[in-house]
CSV table of C-alpha atoms in Angstrom, one decimal:
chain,number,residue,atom,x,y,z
M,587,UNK,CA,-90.9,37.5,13.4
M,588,UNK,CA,-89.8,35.8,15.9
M,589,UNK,CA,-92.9,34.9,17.6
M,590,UNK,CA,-94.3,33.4,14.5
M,591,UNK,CA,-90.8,31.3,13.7
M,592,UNK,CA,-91.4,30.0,17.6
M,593,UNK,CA,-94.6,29.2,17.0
M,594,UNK,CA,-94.4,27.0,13.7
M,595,UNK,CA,-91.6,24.7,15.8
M,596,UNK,CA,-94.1,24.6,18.7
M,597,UNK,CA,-97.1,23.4,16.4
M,598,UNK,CA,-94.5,21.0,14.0
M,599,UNK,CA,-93.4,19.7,16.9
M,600,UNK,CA,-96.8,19.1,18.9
M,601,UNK,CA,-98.5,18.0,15.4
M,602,UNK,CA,-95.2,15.4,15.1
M,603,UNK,CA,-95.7,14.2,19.1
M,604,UNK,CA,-99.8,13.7,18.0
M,605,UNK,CA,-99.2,11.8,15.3
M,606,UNK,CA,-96.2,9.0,16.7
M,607,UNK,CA,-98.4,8.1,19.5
M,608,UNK,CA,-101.1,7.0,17.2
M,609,UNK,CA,-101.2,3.3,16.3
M,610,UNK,CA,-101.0,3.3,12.4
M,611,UNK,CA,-97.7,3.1,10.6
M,612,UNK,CA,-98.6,6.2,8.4
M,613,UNK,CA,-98.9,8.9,11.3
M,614,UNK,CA,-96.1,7.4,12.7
M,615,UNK,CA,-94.2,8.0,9.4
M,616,UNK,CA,-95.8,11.7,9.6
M,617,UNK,CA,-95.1,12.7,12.8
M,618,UNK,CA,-91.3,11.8,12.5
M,619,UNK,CA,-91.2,13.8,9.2
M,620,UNK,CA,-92.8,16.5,11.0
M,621,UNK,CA,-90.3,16.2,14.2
M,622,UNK,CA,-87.2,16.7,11.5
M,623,UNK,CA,-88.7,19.7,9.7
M,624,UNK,CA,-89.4,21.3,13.5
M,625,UNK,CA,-85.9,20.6,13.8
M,626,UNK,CA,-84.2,22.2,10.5
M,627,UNK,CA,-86.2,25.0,11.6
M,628,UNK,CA,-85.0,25.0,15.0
M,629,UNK,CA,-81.8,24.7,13.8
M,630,UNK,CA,-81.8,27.3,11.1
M,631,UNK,CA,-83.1,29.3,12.9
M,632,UNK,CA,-80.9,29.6,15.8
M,633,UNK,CA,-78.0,30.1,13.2
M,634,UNK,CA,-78.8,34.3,13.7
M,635,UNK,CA,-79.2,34.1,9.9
M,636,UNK,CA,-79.4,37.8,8.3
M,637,UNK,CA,-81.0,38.5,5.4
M,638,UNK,CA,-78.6,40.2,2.4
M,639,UNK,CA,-75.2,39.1,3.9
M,640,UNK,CA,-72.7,36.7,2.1
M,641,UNK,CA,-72.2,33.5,3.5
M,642,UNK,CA,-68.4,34.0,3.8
M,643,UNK,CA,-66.6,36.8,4.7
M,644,UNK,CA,-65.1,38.7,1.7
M,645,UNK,CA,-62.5,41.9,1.4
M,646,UNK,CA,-65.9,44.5,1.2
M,647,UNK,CA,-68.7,42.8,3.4
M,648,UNK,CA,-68.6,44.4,7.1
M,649,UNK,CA,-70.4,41.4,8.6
M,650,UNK,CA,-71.3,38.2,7.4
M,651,UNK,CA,-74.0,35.1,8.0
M,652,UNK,CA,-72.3,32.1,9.6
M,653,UNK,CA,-72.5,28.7,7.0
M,654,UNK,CA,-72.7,26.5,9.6
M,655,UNK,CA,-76.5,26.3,10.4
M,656,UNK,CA,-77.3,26.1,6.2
M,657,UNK,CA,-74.9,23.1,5.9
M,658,UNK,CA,-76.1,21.4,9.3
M,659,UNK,CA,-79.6,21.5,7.4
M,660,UNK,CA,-79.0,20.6,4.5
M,661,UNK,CA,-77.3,17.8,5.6
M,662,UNK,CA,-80.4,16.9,8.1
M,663,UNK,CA,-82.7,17.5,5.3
M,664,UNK,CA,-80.9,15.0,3.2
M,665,UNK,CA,-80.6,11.9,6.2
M,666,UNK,CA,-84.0,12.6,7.0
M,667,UNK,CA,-85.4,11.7,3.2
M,668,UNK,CA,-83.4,9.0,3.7
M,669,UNK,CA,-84.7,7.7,6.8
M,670,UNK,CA,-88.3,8.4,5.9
M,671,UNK,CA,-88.0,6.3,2.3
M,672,UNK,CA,-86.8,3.3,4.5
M,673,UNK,CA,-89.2,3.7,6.7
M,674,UNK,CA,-92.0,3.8,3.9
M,675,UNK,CA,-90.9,0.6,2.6
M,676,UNK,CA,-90.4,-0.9,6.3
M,677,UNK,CA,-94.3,-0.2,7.1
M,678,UNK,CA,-95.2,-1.4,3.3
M,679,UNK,CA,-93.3,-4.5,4.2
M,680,UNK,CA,-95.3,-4.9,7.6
M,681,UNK,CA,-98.3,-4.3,5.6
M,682,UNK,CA,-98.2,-6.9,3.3
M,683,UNK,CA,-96.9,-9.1,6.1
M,684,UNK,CA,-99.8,-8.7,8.0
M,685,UNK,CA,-102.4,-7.4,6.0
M,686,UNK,CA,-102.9,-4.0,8.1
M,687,UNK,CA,-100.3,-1.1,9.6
M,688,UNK,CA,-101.2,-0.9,12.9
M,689,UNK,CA,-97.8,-0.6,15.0
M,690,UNK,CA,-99.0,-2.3,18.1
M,691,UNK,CA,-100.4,-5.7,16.2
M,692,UNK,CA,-99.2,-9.0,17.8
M,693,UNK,CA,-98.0,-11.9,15.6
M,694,UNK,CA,-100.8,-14.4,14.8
M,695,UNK,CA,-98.0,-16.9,14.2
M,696,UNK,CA,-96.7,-16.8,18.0
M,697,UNK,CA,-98.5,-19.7,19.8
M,698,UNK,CA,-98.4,-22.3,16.9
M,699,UNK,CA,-95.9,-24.2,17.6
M,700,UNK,CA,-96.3,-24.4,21.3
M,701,UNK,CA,-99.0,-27.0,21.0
């Protein structure tokens, strides 16, 4: 199990890497998504998490799961839909701007009003 949890946050994370060094605002957008889900997993993960155990320790559970990696997630799940929605509306704002998304495009307007 653990082989194939390592190997989805390898292949998130070299999927995420592939797609913020490409020069459209869309993969860029992707590839950050995919960076934060290759880190809740990552994260959740490491938290040792055992499957049938409460959460908390109670008066009749031996052993329990420790909270901390669930609400660290959660949390990161919720700042990272946040942070992707601006972002959408950041590129859709460059795109109407300029008429295309590519990242790397130089203003047309620079050299105007040098003449």
């Amino acid at each position: 199990m653990e082989l194939v949890v390592a190997t989805s946050i390898g292949g998130l994370t070299a999927a995420g890497i592939y797609l913020i060094l490409r020069l459209r605002a869309f993969p860029v957008i992707l590839g950050v998504t995919l960076l934060s889900y290759a880190t809740n997993v990552f994260v959740f993960a490491s938290g040792r998490l055992a499957v049938g155990l409460p959460p908390v320790l109670t008066d009749d559970a031996t052993a329990y799961t420790d909270p901390l990696p669930q609400a660290l997630v959660l949390t990161a799940i919720v700042i990272s839909f946040g942070m992707t929605a601006v972002l959408v509306l950041i590129a859709l704002g460059a795109f109407l701007e300029n008429g295309n998304d590519r990242v790397n495009v130089e203003d047309k307007r620079a050299g105007e009003g040098d003449a």
